[in-house]
């Protein structure tokens, strides 16, 4: 039974490749079911200032393959306040919206949680390269970011070999080590530093020295930004081994680029599923994927859970890089 006639969609926080595919899915799925969709431009800042425009089928044409977000994104301090949230609700009421799909990461979900608690139903779609949202195995953009990092590692490996250097590659991920771990494993890194596991500098120095002694030409060390900066770690390596190091901070290039097939399919499924929930009259949910099945959780409860990383994968990465 359709109980909702008009919904909004916004993207918020750090953008991620595949957000456009998710926006497209929300818009097309809603219109397919005769629901009007309004795009909120500029995340929660745009919501507070009423930057809200009706979207039609054509508004989301030719975007499935594009990185970034056509709806723009922002991080808003003001929206963390009750007053800011009320401004947003007033604007949505003005436009007659009855539900909101929020595509974003942790901070965006917190905003969606606050709106839901204040009586405005939101459905959260996990879109962040960090892969750090509890309740879903994958977030939209993670796979693309991973492939970007792997591509960079492969290239850095070429030059590292030529010069017999130790390279330290700093990757994003906020407090999560998912990008570092998966990219490090897939890129054959000798050492991976993630916030979820401590590290022992003596052990790392020993491994580097042993590798050097047996004629290893180079070493690749992937450092998650949640552990420390690449530059800081390079100093520690220099102090412990006296090896010549170079640091590459991959930075925001990890957030750009055309989404992979995996991210496009994931975004399409999650975006459409969010609309299905709204059609069923369900608000206050966060959608996700587990074992390739779509799932949804209470958005209030989900943020209290801890994001977990597969430490078996970490163990494996250590075993394979002896
Ligand atoms: O959450 C995505 C992310 O790219 C993190 O990996 C990173 O720590 C942060 O955003 C960077 O934020 P900003 O774009 O505001 O510098």
Short mmCIF file of C-alpha atoms and ligand atoms in Angstrom, two decimals:
data_model
loop_
_atom_site.label_atom_id
_atom_site.label_comp_id
_atom_site.label_asym_id
_atom_site.label_seq_id
_atom_site.Cartn_x
_atom_site.Cartn_y
_atom_site.Cartn_z
CA UNK A 1 0.00 0.00 0.00
CA UNK A 2 1.45 3.38 -1.01
CA UNK A 3 1.15 5.78 1.87
CA UNK A 4 3.76 8.29 0.72
CA UNK A 5 3.43 10.59 -2.28
CA UNK A 6 6.51 12.83 -2.09
CA UNK A 7 10.00 12.08 -0.88
CA UNK A 8 13.36 13.82 -0.85
CA UNK A 9 16.85 12.52 -1.48
CA UNK A 10 20.18 13.99 -0.42
CA UNK A 11 23.84 13.09 -0.38
CA UNK A 12 25.91 14.19 2.58
CA UNK A 13 29.41 14.04 4.04
CA UNK A 14 32.41 12.96 1.98
CA UNK A 15 31.24 12.00 -1.50
CA UNK A 16 31.89 8.52 -2.84
CA UNK A 17 31.86 6.96 -6.30
CA UNK A 18 28.46 5.38 -6.85
CA UNK A 19 26.45 8.05 -5.04
CA UNK A 20 25.07 9.16 -8.41
CA UNK A 21 24.00 5.62 -9.21
CA UNK A 22 22.19 5.52 -5.86
CA UNK A 23 20.44 8.87 -6.52
CA UNK A 24 19.38 7.57 -9.93
CA UNK A 25 17.98 4.40 -8.37
CA UNK A 26 16.01 6.34 -5.74
CA UNK A 27 14.55 8.70 -8.35
CA UNK A 28 13.71 6.06 -10.95
CA UNK A 29 12.29 3.54 -8.47
CA UNK A 30 10.13 6.21 -6.82
CA UNK A 31 8.81 7.56 -10.12
CA UNK A 32 8.13 3.98 -11.25
CA UNK A 33 5.81 3.78 -8.23
CA UNK A 34 4.25 7.21 -8.88
CA UNK A 35 6.05 8.93 -6.02
CA UNK A 36 7.37 12.43 -6.64
CA UNK A 37 11.04 12.90 -5.78
CA UNK A 38 12.78 16.12 -4.71
CA UNK A 39 16.53 16.51 -4.73
CA UNK A 40 18.04 18.35 -1.78
CA UNK A 41 21.18 20.10 -3.04
CA UNK A 42 24.22 20.53 -0.80
CA UNK A 43 23.52 17.94 1.90
CA UNK A 44 22.07 19.07 5.23
CA UNK A 45 23.19 22.67 4.58
CA UNK A 46 21.00 22.72 1.49
CA UNK A 47 18.18 21.14 3.47
CA UNK A 48 18.27 23.95 6.05
CA UNK A 49 18.32 26.65 3.37
CA UNK A 50 15.58 24.98 1.34
CA UNK A 51 17.70 24.22 -1.72
CA UNK A 52 15.18 21.62 -2.85
CA UNK A 53 14.12 20.94 -6.45
CA UNK A 54 11.86 18.41 -8.11
CA UNK A 55 13.67 15.67 -10.03
CA UNK A 56 12.33 13.86 -13.05
CA UNK A 57 13.50 10.82 -14.98
CA UNK A 58 15.78 12.95 -17.16
CA UNK A 59 17.47 14.65 -14.18
CA UNK A 60 19.26 11.43 -13.43
CA UNK A 61 20.08 10.42 -17.00
CA UNK A 62 23.75 9.87 -17.89
CA UNK A 63 24.98 9.86 -14.31
CA UNK A 64 25.30 6.17 -13.43
CA UNK A 65 28.94 6.13 -14.54
CA UNK A 66 29.98 9.43 -12.98
CA UNK A 67 31.92 9.89 -9.74
CA UNK A 68 30.95 12.64 -7.28
CA UNK A 69 27.32 13.53 -6.69
CA UNK A 70 25.03 15.66 -8.84
CA UNK A 71 23.24 16.69 -5.63
CA UNK A 72 26.48 18.10 -4.18
CA UNK A 73 27.55 17.32 -0.65
CA UNK A 74 28.60 19.16 2.48
CA UNK A 75 29.50 18.68 6.11
CA UNK A 76 27.35 20.86 8.37
CA UNK A 77 28.04 21.78 11.97
CA UNK A 78 24.77 23.68 12.25
CA UNK A 79 22.75 20.59 11.41
CA UNK A 80 24.11 18.90 14.52
CA UNK A 81 21.97 21.29 16.58
CA UNK A 82 18.25 20.85 17.32
CA UNK A 83 17.58 24.27 15.76
CA UNK A 84 19.34 23.27 12.55
CA UNK A 85 17.40 20.02 12.38
CA UNK A 86 14.11 21.88 12.92
CA UNK A 87 15.00 24.23 10.06
CA UNK A 88 15.44 21.18 7.85
CA UNK A 89 12.12 19.69 8.93
CA UNK A 90 10.34 23.01 8.29
CA UNK A 91 11.76 23.14 4.76
CA UNK A 92 10.68 19.55 4.05
CA UNK A 93 7.19 20.30 5.37
CA UNK A 94 7.03 23.40 3.14
CA UNK A 95 7.69 21.17 0.14
CA UNK A 96 5.24 18.53 1.33
CA UNK A 97 7.90 15.84 1.68
CA UNK A 98 6.94 12.82 3.74
CA UNK A 99 10.20 10.91 3.80
CA UNK A 100 13.88 11.44 3.08
CA UNK A 101 16.53 9.12 1.68
CA UNK A 102 19.96 10.06 3.03
CA UNK A 103 22.96 8.72 1.12
CA UNK A 104 26.17 9.09 3.08
CA UNK A 105 28.42 7.89 5.85
CA UNK A 106 28.47 7.91 9.61
CA UNK A 107 27.84 11.66 10.11
CA UNK A 108 25.04 11.63 7.54
CA UNK A 109 23.39 8.70 9.30
CA UNK A 110 23.58 10.61 12.58
CA UNK A 111 21.68 13.46 10.90
CA UNK A 112 19.11 10.98 9.58
CA UNK A 113 18.84 9.48 13.04
CA UNK A 114 18.17 12.92 14.57
CA UNK A 115 15.45 13.70 12.00
CA UNK A 116 13.84 10.31 12.56
CA UNK A 117 13.86 10.85 16.33
CA UNK A 118 12.12 14.18 15.76
CA UNK A 119 9.36 12.45 13.84
CA UNK A 120 10.58 12.85 10.25
CA UNK A 121 11.12 9.40 8.70
CA UNK A 122 14.47 8.88 7.00
CA UNK A 123 16.05 5.88 5.33
CA UNK A 124 19.85 5.75 5.28
CA UNK A 125 21.82 4.39 2.32
CA UNK A 126 25.50 3.74 3.15
CA UNK A 127 27.70 5.75 0.80
CA UNK A 128 31.30 6.25 1.85
CA UNK A 129 34.67 4.98 0.69
CA UNK A 130 35.54 4.11 4.30
CA UNK A 131 33.33 0.99 4.52
CA UNK A 132 32.78 1.81 8.18
CA UNK A 133 29.00 1.67 8.54
CA UNK A 134 27.80 -1.09 10.86
CA UNK A 135 25.10 -3.42 9.50
CA UNK A 136 26.40 -3.64 5.95
CA UNK A 137 29.31 -5.62 4.56
CA UNK A 138 29.95 -3.02 1.89
CA UNK A 139 29.33 0.68 1.50
CA UNK A 140 28.90 2.40 -1.86
CA UNK A 141 32.27 3.66 -3.11
CA UNK A 142 34.51 1.34 -1.15
CA UNK A 143 35.19 -1.00 -4.06
CA UNK A 144 36.03 1.87 -6.42
CA UNK A 145 38.35 3.48 -3.87
CA UNK A 146 40.01 0.12 -3.34
CA UNK A 147 40.69 -0.25 -7.05
CA UNK A 148 42.07 3.28 -7.20
CA UNK A 149 44.47 2.47 -4.36
CA UNK A 150 45.51 -0.84 -5.92
CA UNK A 151 46.24 0.92 -9.19
CA UNK A 152 48.43 3.41 -7.29
CA UNK A 153 50.23 0.64 -5.40
CA UNK A 154 50.99 -1.19 -8.66
CA UNK A 155 52.48 1.97 -10.15
CA UNK A 156 54.46 2.82 -7.05
CA UNK A 157 55.78 -0.75 -7.01
CA UNK A 158 57.35 -0.19 -10.47
CA UNK A 159 59.36 2.80 -9.32
CA UNK A 160 60.08 1.27 -5.91
CA UNK A 161 61.71 -1.69 -7.66
CA UNK A 162 63.84 0.50 -9.92
CA UNK A 163 65.26 2.46 -7.03
CA UNK A 164 65.31 -0.17 -4.30
CA UNK A 165 63.27 1.97 -2.01
CA UNK A 166 60.82 1.50 0.79
CA UNK A 167 57.54 3.18 -0.04
CA UNK A 168 54.97 4.23 2.49
CA UNK A 169 51.51 4.76 1.08
CA UNK A 170 49.00 6.57 3.26
CA UNK A 171 45.39 5.80 2.50
CA UNK A 172 42.06 7.18 3.74
CA UNK A 173 39.47 5.39 5.83
CA UNK A 174 38.99 7.66 8.84
CA UNK A 175 39.09 5.36 11.89
CA UNK A 176 38.62 2.19 9.83
CA UNK A 177 41.33 0.06 8.27
CA UNK A 178 39.22 -1.51 5.51
CA UNK A 179 40.79 0.36 2.60
CA UNK A 180 44.33 -0.19 3.90
CA UNK A 181 43.79 -3.88 4.62
CA UNK A 182 42.04 -4.87 1.38
CA UNK A 183 44.22 -2.70 -0.85
CA UNK A 184 47.36 -3.81 0.97
CA UNK A 185 46.42 -7.47 0.58
CA UNK A 186 45.43 -7.09 -3.07
CA UNK A 187 48.50 -4.98 -3.81
CA UNK A 188 50.90 -7.41 -2.14
CA UNK A 189 52.12 -4.89 0.45
CA UNK A 190 54.82 -6.15 2.80
CA UNK A 191 53.35 -4.33 5.78
CA UNK A 192 49.85 -3.04 6.48
CA UNK A 193 49.04 -0.74 9.38
CA UNK A 194 45.40 -0.55 10.46
CA UNK A 195 43.81 1.12 13.49
CA UNK A 196 42.09 -2.15 14.49
CA UNK A 197 45.45 -3.83 15.19
CA UNK A 198 48.47 -2.41 16.92
CA UNK A 199 51.92 -2.61 15.42
CA UNK A 200 55.33 -3.39 16.74
CA UNK A 201 58.02 -1.17 15.27
CA UNK A 202 60.86 -3.55 16.18
CA UNK A 203 59.11 -6.40 14.40
CA UNK A 204 58.50 -4.27 11.29
CA UNK A 205 62.12 -3.06 11.24
CA UNK A 206 63.34 -6.65 11.62
CA UNK A 207 61.23 -7.84 8.69
CA UNK A 208 62.43 -4.98 6.50
CA UNK A 209 66.06 -5.71 7.32
CA UNK A 210 65.67 -9.45 6.74
CA UNK A 211 63.99 -8.81 3.40
CA UNK A 212 66.81 -6.49 2.43
CA UNK A 213 69.44 -9.07 3.40
CA UNK A 214 67.88 -11.72 1.20
CA UNK A 215 67.95 -9.33 -1.77
CA UNK A 216 64.45 -7.88 -1.71
CA UNK A 217 64.58 -4.78 -3.88
CA UNK A 218 61.75 -2.82 -2.36
CA UNK A 219 59.05 -2.73 0.25
CA UNK A 220 55.55 -1.35 0.15
CA UNK A 221 54.00 -0.30 3.42
CA UNK A 222 50.34 0.73 3.45
CA UNK A 223 49.34 2.95 6.37
CA UNK A 224 45.72 3.72 7.21
CA UNK A 225 45.29 7.39 8.09
CA UNK A 226 43.62 6.28 11.33
CA UNK A 227 46.98 4.92 12.55
CA UNK A 228 49.26 7.84 11.80
CA UNK A 229 50.41 9.93 8.87
CA UNK A 230 52.70 8.40 6.28
CA UNK A 231 55.31 11.06 7.02
CA UNK A 232 55.26 10.25 10.71
CA UNK A 233 55.70 6.54 10.00
CA UNK A 234 58.54 7.26 7.56
CA UNK A 235 60.40 8.96 10.42
CA UNK A 236 59.96 5.89 12.58
CA UNK A 237 61.31 3.66 9.78
CA UNK A 238 64.28 5.94 9.25
CA UNK A 239 65.05 5.90 12.97
CA UNK A 240 64.81 2.12 13.24
CA UNK A 241 66.43 0.98 9.97
CA UNK A 242 68.10 3.98 8.37
CA UNK A 243 66.42 2.92 5.10
CA UNK A 244 65.67 5.44 2.40
CA UNK A 245 61.92 5.93 2.29
CA UNK A 246 59.45 7.82 0.13
CA UNK A 247 55.92 8.71 1.14
CA UNK A 248 52.85 8.88 -1.07
CA UNK A 249 49.68 10.32 0.41
CA UNK A 250 46.92 9.27 -1.95
CA UNK A 251 44.39 11.72 -0.52
CA UNK A 252 41.21 12.74 -2.26
CA UNK A 253 41.95 10.93 -5.51
CA UNK A 254 40.55 7.95 -3.59
CA UNK A 255 37.13 9.59 -3.59
CA UNK A 256 36.94 10.25 -7.32
CA UNK A 257 36.58 8.31 -10.52
CA UNK A 258 33.95 6.33 -12.32
CA UNK A 259 32.35 3.76 -10.00
CA UNK A 260 33.18 0.10 -10.56
CA UNK A 261 30.49 -2.32 -11.72
CA UNK A 262 30.29 -3.61 -8.14
CA UNK A 263 29.54 -0.14 -6.77
CA UNK A 264 27.01 0.65 -9.50
CA UNK A 265 25.09 -2.56 -8.85
CA UNK A 266 25.30 -2.08 -5.07
CA UNK A 267 24.13 1.53 -5.33
CA UNK A 268 21.25 0.60 -7.62
CA UNK A 269 20.09 -2.16 -5.29
CA UNK A 270 20.42 -0.14 -2.08
CA UNK A 271 18.83 3.02 -3.52
CA UNK A 272 15.84 1.09 -4.88
CA UNK A 273 15.50 -0.87 -1.64
CA UNK A 274 15.36 2.36 0.37
CA UNK A 275 12.36 3.44 -1.74
CA UNK A 276 10.70 0.03 -1.26
CA UNK A 277 10.90 0.50 2.50
CA UNK A 278 9.36 3.95 2.22
CA UNK A 279 6.59 2.43 0.07
CA UNK A 280 5.92 -0.03 2.87
CA UNK A 281 5.58 2.93 5.20
CA UNK A 282 8.83 2.15 6.99
CA UNK A 283 11.02 5.03 8.16
CA UNK A 284 13.97 5.14 10.48
CA UNK A 285 15.76 2.32 8.68
CA UNK A 286 19.30 1.92 7.36
CA UNK A 287 19.73 -0.36 4.37
CA UNK A 288 22.72 -2.57 3.74
CA UNK A 289 23.97 -5.77 2.21
CA UNK A 290 24.95 -8.98 3.98
CA UNK A 291 26.01 -12.12 2.09
CA UNK A 292 24.67 -10.51 -1.09
CA UNK A 293 21.18 -10.11 0.41
CA UNK A 294 19.57 -6.75 1.05
CA UNK A 295 18.97 -6.05 4.73
CA UNK A 296 17.68 -3.17 6.81
CA UNK A 297 18.18 -2.18 10.41
CA UNK A 298 16.83 0.36 12.83
CA UNK A 299 18.83 3.51 12.09
CA UNK A 300 18.77 4.49 15.77
CA UNK A 301 20.27 1.19 16.91
CA UNK A 302 22.70 0.70 14.07
CA UNK A 303 24.94 3.60 15.01
CA UNK A 304 25.48 2.19 18.48
CA UNK A 305 27.00 -0.94 16.98
CA UNK A 306 30.67 -1.14 16.29
CA UNK A 307 32.04 -1.48 12.80
CA UNK A 308 34.07 -4.67 12.63
CA UNK A 309 36.82 -5.58 10.26
CA UNK A 310 37.72 -9.12 9.25
CA UNK A 311 40.85 -9.75 11.30
CA UNK A 312 41.33 -13.13 9.58
CA UNK A 313 42.10 -11.13 6.47
CA UNK A 314 44.72 -9.20 8.44
CA UNK A 315 46.26 -12.44 9.67
CA UNK A 316 46.31 -13.74 6.09
CA UNK A 317 47.99 -10.56 4.83
CA UNK A 318 50.76 -11.11 7.36
CA UNK A 319 51.16 -14.78 6.43
CA UNK A 320 51.38 -13.98 2.71
CA UNK A 321 53.90 -11.18 3.09
CA UNK A 322 56.62 -13.13 4.92
O1 LIG B 1 34.79 9.73 5.01
C1 LIG B 1 35.44 9.84 3.78
C2 LIG B 1 36.77 10.52 3.92
O2 LIG B 1 37.35 10.60 2.64
C3 LIG B 1 37.72 9.88 4.93
O3 LIG B 1 38.35 8.75 4.42
C4 LIG B 1 38.64 11.03 5.21
O4 LIG B 1 39.23 10.90 6.49
C5 LIG B 1 37.74 12.22 5.17
O5 LIG B 1 36.60 11.83 4.41
C6 LIG B 1 38.34 13.46 4.54
O6 LIG B 1 37.42 14.48 4.68
P1 LIG B 1 37.49 15.87 3.89
O7 LIG B 1 37.06 15.61 2.48
O8 LIG B 1 36.52 16.72 4.62
O9 LIG B 1 38.91 16.32 3.95
#
